[in-house]
mmCIF file of C-alpha atoms (C1' of nucleotides) in Angstrom:
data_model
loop_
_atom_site.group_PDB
_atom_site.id
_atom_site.type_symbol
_atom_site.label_atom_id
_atom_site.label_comp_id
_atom_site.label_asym_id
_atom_site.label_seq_id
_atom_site.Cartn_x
_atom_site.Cartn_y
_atom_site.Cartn_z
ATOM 1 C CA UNK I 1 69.496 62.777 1.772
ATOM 2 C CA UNK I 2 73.052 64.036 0.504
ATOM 3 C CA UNK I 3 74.489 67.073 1.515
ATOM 4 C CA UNK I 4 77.382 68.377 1.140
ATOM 5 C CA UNK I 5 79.567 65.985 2.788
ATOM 6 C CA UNK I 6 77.587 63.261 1.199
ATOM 7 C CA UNK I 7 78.013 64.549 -2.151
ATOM 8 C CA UNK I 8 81.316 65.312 -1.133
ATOM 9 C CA UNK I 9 82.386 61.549 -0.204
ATOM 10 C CA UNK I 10 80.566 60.403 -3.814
ATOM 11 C CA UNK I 11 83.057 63.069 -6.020
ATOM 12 C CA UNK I 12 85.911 61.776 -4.103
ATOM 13 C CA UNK I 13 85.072 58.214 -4.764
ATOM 14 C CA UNK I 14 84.041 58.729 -8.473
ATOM 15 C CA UNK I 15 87.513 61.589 -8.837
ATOM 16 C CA UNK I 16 89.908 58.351 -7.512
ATOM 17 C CA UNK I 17 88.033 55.832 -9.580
ATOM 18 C CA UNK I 18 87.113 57.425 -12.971
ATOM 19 C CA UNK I 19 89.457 60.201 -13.843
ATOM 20 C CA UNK I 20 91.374 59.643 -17.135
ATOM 21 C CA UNK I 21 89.195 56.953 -18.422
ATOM 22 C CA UNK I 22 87.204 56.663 -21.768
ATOM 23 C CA UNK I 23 83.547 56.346 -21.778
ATOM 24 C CA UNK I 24 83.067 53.761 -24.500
ATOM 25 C CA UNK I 25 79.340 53.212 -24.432
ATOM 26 C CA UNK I 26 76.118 55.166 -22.845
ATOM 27 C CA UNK I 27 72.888 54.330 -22.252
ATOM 28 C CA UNK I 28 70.084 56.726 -20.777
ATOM 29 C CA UNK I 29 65.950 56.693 -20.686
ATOM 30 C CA UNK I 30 63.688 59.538 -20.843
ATOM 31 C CA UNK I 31 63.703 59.704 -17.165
ATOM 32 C CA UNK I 32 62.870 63.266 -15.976
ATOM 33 C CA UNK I 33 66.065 63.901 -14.568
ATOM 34 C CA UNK I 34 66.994 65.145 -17.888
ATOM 35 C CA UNK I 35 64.356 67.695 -17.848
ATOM 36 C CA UNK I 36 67.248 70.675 -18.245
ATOM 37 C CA UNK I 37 68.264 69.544 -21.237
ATOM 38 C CA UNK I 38 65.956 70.410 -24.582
ATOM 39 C CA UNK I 39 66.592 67.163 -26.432
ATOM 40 C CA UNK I 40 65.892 65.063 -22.712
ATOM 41 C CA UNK I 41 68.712 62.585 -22.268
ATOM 42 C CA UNK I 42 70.718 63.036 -26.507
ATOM 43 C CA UNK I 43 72.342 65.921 -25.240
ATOM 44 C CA UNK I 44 73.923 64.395 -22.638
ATOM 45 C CA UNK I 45 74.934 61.395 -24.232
ATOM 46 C CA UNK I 46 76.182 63.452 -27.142
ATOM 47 C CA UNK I 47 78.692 64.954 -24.584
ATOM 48 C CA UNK I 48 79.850 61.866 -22.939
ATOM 49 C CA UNK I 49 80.252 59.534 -25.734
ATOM 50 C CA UNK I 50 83.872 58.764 -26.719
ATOM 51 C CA UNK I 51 85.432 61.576 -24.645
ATOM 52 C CA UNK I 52 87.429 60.901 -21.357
ATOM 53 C CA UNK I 53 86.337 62.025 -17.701
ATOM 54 C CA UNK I 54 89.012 64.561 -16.765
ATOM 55 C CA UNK I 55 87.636 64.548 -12.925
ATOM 56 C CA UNK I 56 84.782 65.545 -10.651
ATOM 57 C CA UNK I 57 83.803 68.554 -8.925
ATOM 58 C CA UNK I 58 81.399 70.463 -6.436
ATOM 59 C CA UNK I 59 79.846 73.646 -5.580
ATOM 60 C CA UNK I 60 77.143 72.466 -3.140
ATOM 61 C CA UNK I 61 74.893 69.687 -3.253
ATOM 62 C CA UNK I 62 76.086 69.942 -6.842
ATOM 63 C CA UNK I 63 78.770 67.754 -8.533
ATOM 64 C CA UNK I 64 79.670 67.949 -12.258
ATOM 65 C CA UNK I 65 82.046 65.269 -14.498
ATOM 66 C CA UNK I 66 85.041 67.281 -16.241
ATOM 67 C CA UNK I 67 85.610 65.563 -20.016
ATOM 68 C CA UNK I 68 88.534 66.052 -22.570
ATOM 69 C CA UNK I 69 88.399 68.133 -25.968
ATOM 70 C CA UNK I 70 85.115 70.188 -24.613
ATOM 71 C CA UNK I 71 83.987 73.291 -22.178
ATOM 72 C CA UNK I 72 80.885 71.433 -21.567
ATOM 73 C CA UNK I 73 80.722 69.337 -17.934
ATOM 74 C CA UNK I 74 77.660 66.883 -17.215
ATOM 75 C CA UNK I 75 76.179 68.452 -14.125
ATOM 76 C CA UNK I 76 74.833 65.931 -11.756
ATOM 77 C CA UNK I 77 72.204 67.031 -8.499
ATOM 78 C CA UNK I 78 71.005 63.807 -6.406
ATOM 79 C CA UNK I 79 67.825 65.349 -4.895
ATOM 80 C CA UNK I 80 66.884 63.318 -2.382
ATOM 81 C CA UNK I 81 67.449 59.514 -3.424
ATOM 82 C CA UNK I 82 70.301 60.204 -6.035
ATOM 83 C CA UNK I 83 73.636 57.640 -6.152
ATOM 84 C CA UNK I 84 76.293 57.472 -8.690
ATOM 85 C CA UNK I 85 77.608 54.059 -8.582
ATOM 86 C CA UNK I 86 80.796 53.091 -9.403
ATOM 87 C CA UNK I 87 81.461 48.799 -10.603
ATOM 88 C CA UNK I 88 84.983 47.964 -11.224
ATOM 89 C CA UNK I 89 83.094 45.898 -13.928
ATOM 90 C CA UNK I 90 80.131 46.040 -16.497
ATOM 91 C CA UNK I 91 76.237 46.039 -15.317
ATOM 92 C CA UNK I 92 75.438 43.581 -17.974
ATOM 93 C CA UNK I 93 71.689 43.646 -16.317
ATOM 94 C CA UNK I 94 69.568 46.831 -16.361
ATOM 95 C CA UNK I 95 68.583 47.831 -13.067
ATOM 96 C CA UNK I 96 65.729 49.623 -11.484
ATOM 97 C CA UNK I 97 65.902 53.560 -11.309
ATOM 98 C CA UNK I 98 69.189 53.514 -13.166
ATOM 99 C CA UNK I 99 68.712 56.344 -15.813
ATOM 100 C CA UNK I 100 71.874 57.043 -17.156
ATOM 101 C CA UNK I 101 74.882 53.746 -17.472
ATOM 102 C CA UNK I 102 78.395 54.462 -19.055
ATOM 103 C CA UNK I 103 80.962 51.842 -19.492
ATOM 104 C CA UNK I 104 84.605 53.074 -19.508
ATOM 105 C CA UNK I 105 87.055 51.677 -21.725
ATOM 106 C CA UNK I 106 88.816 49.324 -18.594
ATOM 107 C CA UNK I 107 85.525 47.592 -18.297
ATOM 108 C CA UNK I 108 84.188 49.618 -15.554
ATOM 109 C CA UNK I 109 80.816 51.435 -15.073
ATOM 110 C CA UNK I 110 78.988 54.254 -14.016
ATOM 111 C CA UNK I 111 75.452 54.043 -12.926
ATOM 112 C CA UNK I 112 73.226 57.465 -11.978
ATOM 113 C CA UNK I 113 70.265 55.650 -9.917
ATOM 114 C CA UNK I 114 67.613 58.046 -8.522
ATOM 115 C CA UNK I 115 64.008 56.610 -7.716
ATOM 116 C CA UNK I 116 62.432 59.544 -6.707
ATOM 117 C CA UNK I 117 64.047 61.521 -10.007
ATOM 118 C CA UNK I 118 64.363 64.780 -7.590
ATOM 119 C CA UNK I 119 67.923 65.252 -9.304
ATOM 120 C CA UNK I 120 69.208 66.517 -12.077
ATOM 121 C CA UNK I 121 71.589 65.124 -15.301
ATOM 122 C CA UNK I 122 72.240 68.504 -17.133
ATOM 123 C CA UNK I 123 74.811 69.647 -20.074
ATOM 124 C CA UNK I 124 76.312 73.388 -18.788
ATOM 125 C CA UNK I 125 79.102 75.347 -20.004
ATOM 126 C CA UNK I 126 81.709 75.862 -17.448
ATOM 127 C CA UNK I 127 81.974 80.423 -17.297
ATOM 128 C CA UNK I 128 84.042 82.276 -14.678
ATOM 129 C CA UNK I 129 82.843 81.632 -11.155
ATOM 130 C CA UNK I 130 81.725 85.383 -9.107
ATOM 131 C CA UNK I 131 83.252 85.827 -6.937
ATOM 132 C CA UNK I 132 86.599 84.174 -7.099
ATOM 133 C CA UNK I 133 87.813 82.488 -4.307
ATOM 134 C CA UNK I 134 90.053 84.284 -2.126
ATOM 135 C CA UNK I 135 92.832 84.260 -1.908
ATOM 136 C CA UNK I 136 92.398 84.026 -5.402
ATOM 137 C CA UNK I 137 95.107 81.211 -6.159
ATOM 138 C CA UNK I 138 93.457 79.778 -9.150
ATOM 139 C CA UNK I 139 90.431 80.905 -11.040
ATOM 140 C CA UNK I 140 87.435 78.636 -9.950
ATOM 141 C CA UNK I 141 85.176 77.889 -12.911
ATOM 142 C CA UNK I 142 81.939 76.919 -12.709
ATOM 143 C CA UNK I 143 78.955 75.695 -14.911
ATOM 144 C CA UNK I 144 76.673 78.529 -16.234
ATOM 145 C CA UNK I 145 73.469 77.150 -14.788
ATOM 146 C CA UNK I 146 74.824 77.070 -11.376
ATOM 147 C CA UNK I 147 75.395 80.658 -11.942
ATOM 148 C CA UNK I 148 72.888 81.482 -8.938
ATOM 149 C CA UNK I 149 74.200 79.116 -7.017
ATOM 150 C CA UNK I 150 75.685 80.221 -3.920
ATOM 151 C CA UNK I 151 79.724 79.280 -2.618
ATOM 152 C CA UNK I 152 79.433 76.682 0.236
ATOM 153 C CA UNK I 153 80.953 77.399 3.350
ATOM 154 C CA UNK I 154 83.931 74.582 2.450
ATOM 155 C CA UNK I 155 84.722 76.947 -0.274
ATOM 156 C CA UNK I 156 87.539 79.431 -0.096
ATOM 157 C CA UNK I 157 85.125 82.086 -1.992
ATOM 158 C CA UNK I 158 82.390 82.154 1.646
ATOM 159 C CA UNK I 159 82.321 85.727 2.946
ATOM 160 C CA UNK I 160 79.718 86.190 5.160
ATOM 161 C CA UNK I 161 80.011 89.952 4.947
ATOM 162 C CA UNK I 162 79.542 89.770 1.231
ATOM 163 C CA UNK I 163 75.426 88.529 1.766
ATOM 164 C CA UNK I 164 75.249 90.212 5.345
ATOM 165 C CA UNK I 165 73.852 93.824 3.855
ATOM 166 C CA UNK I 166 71.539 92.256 1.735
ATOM 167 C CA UNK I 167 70.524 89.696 4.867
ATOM 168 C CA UNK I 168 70.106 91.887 7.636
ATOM 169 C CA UNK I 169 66.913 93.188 7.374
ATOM 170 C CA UNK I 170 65.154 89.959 6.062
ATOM 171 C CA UNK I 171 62.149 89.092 7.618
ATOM 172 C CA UNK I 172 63.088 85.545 6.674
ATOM 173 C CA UNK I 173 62.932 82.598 9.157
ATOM 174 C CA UNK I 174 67.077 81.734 10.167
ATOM 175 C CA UNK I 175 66.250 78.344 8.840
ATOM 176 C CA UNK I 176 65.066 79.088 5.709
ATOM 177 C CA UNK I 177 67.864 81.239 4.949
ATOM 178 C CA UNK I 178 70.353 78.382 5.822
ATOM 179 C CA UNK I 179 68.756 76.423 3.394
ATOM 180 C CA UNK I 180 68.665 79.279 1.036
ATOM 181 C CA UNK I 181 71.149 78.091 -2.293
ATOM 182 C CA UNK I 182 71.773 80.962 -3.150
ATOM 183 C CA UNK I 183 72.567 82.868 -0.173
ATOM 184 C CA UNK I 184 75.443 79.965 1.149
ATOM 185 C CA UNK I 185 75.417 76.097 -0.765
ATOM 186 C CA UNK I 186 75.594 72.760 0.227
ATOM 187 C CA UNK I 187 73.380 72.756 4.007
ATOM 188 C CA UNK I 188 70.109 70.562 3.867
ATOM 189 C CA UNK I 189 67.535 69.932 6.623
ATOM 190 C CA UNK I 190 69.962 67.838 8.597
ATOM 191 C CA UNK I 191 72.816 70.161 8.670
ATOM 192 C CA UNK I 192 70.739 73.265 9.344
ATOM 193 C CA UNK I 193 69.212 72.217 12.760
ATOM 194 C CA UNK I 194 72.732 70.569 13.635
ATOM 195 C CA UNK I 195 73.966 73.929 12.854
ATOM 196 C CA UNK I 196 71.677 75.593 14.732
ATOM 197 C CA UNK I 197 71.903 73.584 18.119
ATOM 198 C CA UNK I 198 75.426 74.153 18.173
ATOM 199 C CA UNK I 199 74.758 77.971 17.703
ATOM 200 C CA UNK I 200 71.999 77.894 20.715
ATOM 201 C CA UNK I 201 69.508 79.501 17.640
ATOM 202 C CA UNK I 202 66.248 79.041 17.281
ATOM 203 C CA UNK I 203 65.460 77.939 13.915
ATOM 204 C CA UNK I 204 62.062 80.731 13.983
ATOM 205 C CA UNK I 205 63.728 83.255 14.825
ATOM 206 C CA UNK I 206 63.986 85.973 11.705
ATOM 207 C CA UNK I 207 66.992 87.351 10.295
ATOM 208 C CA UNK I 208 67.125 90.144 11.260
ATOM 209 C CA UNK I 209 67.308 89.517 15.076
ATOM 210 C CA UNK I 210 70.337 88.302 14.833
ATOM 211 C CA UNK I 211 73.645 90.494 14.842
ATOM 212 C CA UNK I 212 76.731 89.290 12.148
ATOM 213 C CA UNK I 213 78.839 88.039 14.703
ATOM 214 C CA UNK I 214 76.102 85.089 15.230
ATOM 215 C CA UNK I 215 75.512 84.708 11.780
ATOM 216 C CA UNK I 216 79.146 84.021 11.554
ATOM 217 C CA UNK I 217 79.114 81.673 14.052
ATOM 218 C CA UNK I 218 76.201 79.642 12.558
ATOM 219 C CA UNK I 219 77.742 79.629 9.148
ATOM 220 C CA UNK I 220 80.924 78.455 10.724
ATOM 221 C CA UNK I 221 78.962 75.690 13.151
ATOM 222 C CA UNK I 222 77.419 74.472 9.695
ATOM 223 C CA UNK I 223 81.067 73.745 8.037
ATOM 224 C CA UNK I 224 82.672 72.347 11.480
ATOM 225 C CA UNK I 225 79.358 69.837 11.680
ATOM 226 C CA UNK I 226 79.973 69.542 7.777
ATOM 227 C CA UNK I 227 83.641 68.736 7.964
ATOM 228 C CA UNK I 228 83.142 66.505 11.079
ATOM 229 C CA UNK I 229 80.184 64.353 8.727
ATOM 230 C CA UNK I 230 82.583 64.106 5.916
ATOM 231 C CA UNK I 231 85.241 62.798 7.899
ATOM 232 C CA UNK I 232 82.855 59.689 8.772
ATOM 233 C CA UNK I 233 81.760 59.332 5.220
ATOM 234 C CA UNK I 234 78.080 61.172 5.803
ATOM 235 C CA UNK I 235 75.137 60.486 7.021
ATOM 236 C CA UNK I 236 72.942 57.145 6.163
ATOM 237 C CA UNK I 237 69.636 56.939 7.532
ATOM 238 C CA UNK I 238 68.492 53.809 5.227
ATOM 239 C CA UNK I 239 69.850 52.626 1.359
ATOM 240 C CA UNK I 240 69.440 56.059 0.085
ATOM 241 C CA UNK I 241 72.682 57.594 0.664
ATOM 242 C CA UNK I 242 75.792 55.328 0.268
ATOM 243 C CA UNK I 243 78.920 56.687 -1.840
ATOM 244 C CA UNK I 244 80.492 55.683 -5.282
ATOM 245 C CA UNK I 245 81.191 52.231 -4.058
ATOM 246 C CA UNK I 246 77.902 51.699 -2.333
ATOM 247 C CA UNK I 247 78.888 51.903 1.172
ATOM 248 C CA UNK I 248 76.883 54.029 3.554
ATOM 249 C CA UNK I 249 78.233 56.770 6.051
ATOM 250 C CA UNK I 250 78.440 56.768 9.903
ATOM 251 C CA UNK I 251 77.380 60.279 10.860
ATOM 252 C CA UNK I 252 73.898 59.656 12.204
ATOM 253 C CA UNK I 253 75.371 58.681 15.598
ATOM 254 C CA UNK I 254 76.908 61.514 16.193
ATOM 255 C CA UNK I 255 73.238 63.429 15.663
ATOM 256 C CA UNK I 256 72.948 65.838 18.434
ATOM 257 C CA UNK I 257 69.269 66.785 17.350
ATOM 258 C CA UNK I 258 67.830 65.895 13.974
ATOM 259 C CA UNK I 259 65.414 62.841 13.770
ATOM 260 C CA UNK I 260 65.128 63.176 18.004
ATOM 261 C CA UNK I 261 61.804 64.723 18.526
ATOM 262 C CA UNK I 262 61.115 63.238 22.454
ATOM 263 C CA UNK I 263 64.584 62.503 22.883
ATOM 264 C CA UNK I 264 66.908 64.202 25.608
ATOM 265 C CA UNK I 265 68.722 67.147 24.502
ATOM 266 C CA UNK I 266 72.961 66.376 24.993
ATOM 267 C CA UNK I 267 73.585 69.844 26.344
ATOM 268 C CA UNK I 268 70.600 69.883 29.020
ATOM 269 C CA UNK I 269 69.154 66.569 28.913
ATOM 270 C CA UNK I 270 65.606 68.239 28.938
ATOM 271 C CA UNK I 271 63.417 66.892 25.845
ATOM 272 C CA UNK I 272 64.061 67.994 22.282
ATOM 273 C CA UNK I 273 61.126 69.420 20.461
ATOM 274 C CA UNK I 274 60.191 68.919 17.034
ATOM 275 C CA UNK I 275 58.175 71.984 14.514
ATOM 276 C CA UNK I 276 57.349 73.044 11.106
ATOM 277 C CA UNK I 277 59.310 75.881 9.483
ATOM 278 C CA UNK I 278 58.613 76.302 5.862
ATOM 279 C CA UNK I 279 57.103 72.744 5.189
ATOM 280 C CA UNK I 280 60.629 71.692 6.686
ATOM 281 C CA UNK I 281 60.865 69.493 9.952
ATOM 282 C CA UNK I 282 63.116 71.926 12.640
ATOM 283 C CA UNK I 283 64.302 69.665 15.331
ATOM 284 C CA UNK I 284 65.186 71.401 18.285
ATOM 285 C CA UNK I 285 66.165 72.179 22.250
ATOM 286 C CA UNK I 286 63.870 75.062 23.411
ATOM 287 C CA UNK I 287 65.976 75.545 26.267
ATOM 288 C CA UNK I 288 69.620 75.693 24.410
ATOM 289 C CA UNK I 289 68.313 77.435 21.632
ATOM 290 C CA UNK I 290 66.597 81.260 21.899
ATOM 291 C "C1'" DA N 1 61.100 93.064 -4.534
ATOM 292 C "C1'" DA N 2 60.655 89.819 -1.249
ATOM 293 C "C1'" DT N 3 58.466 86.063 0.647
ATOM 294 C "C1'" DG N 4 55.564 81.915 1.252
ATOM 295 C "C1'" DG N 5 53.233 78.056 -0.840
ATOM 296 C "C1'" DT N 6 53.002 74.278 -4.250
ATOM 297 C "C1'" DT N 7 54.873 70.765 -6.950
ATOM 298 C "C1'" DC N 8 57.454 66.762 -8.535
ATOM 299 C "C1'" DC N 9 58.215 61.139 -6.744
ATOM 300 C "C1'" DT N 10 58.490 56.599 -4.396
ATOM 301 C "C1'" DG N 11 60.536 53.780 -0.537
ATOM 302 C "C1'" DG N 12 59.750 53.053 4.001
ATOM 303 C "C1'" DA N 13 57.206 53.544 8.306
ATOM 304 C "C1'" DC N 14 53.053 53.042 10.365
ATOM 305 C "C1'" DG N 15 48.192 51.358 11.624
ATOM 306 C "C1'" DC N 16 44.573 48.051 11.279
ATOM 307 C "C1'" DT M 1 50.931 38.820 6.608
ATOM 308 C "C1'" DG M 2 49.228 42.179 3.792
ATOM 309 C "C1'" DC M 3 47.013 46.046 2.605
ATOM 310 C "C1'" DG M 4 46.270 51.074 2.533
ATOM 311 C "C1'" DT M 5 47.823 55.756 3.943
ATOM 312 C "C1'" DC M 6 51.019 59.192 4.818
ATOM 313 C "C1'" DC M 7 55.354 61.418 4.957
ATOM 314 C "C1'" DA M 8 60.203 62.844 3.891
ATOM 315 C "C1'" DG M 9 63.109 65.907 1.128
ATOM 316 C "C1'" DG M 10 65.585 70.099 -2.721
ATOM 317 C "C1'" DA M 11 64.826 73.576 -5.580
ATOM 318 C "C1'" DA M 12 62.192 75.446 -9.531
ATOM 319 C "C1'" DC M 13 58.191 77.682 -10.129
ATOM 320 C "C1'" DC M 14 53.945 80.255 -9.050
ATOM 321 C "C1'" DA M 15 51.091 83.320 -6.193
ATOM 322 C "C1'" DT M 16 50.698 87.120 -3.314
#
DNA sequence: AATGGTTCCTGGACGC
DNA sequence: TGCGTCCAGGAACCAT
C-alpha cells in the first residue's frame, strides 16, 4: 500500500538510478492503467520514446518522470499494488502485470508492474503549482491533472490555515478528511490512524469538533510518523510494496496501531479496537483517543 | 454544495 | 492439499 514515504523511497531510487539516461525502446499493453490517456498506452509511449529522463518527482502518492526537449511528464499513481522496478540490465522475458517496460540506452530497464491496475500511467502538462511553496524559493511546477491535488504535509506549500475556514464546519468524519487528496496529499489508511493515535483523536469524531490547534497537531503527527516511515524505507506488509530495486521497507514494526485489532494499546496497554469509517478499516485505542 | 456510497481488481488469508 | 470465499485499498464517479 504506498504512501507517501513509500512512493517517496521509489522516486529516490528511480531519481539516483535513471536521471540523464535515454529511453531507447518501450513497450506497453492496453492495460487499464492507461485509462487517462485518449489513445490508451500511444500517448505515452509517444512521449517517452527517444527522449531522456531528466528526474523524478512527487506531490503525494503521486510521482511523475521529468524528460528532455518537452513540457509533458509521464505521471505515475501505484494504487494499491503499483512498483516501478528498476534492473541494472534488460528484462529480456515479459513478466506478469508488467504494463509498461523501457530500456535505457546503458542497458538498463524500467518496469511499471501493478496487478490490481488501481494506478495510473498518464501524459500531463506540467502548469504553475497554487499555491507556491513558501518561502517561495523556486517556483514548484506541477502536472495539470494533479491540479486538484492537494500539497502534502512534506511540502513547503502545507498551511493548515489556508483549508481551516473551509474545514471547520464540516460535518465530515476526521478520518475521512485525512484521507481527503485534496484537502492535504500523500496520507493513506495506515498513516491516518497512526496519525491519529499519536494525536489521542478519535477517527469518528467530525470536523468540526475539533479546534485548529489540534488539527495542527494531527497534520503535523501525520508528517513526523511520515518522515519517521521514510527513514526505514516504508512500510511492507507482503510483496506489494518494495522500492525501485525491489527491496521492501521496515516500518511495520514500529506500528503503534494499524493492523492490531485485539492487540494491547503501547500507551495504556488496554486492547486496541478495530471499526468501519467510510468503507475504511480505523484501528484504534478507545481509551487514548476521544 | 457537500457528503456518502459504489466501483474497479487480484493476491493472500481464511475455512472446510 | 486443494478448493472456494472474502477482503484489502485509492480515488474517480455517481447518487442523494
Amino acid at each position: 500500500m504506498p504512501e507517501l514515504p513509500e512512493v517517496e523511497t521509489i522516486r529516490q531510487g528511480l531519481e539516483a538510478h535513471t536521471t540523464g539516461k535515454e529511453v531507447i525502446s518501450a513497450n506497453a499493453d492496453d492495460s487499464r492503467l492507461f485509462r487517462n490517456n485518449s489513445s490508451g498506452s500511444e500517448a505515452v509511449l509517444n512521449l517517452v520514446s527517444n527522449r531522456t529522463i531528466t528526474g523524478w518527482e512527487r506531490r503525494g502518492k503521486f510521482m511523475w518522470m521529468g524528460l528532455s526537449d518537452t513540457d509533458e511528464v509521464l505521471v505515475t499513481h501505484l494504487g494499491m499494488s503499483g512498483q516501478v522496478l528498476y534492473d541494472s540490465h534488460e528484462k529480456a522475458s515479459p513478466q506478469k502485470h508488467v504494463h509498461l517496460q523501457l530500456t535505457l540506452a546503458d542497458g538498463s530497464s524500467l518496469r511499471f508492474k501493478d496487478p490490481r491496475t488501481f494506478g495510473h500511467l498518464t501524459v500531463s502538462k506540467l502548469i504553475q503549482a497554487q499555491p507556491q511553496p513558501q518561502p517561495r524559493t523556486q517556483r514548484r511546477l506541477i502536472p495539470e491533472i494533479l491540479a486538484h491535488i492537494g500539497p502534502d504535509p512534506l511540502e513547503g506549500a502545507w498551511d493548515s490555515n489556508v483549508s481551516w475556514e473551509k474545514l471547520r464546519s464540516s460535518t465530515r468524519k476526521v478520518k475521512m478528511v485525512l484521507l481527503d487528496q485534496q484537502v492535504v496529499s500523500g496520507i493513506g489508511n495506515i498513516y491516518a490512524d497512526e496519525a491519529l493515535f499519536r494525536s489521542g483523536i478519535h477517527g469518528l469524531r467530525e470536523l468540526r469538533s475539533l479546534e485548529l490547534a489540534q488539527w495542527e497537531t494531527l497534520i503535523g503527527n501525520a508528517a513526523a510518523v511520515m518522515r519517521e516511515a521514510l527513514a526505514q524505507g516504508g512500510t511492507s506488509f507482503d510483496a506489494q510494496y518494495v522500492d525501485a530495486e525491489g527491496n521492501p521497507g521496515y516500518f511495520a514494526r514500529s506500528l503503534d496501531v494499524y493492523g492490531r485489532k485485539g492487540q494491547p494499546c503501547v500507551k495504556c496497554a488496554g486492547m486496541l479496537s478495530r471499526v468501519v469509517i467510510g468503507g475504511r478499516s480505523h484501528f484504534y485505542c478507545s481509551t487514548c483517543q476521544r
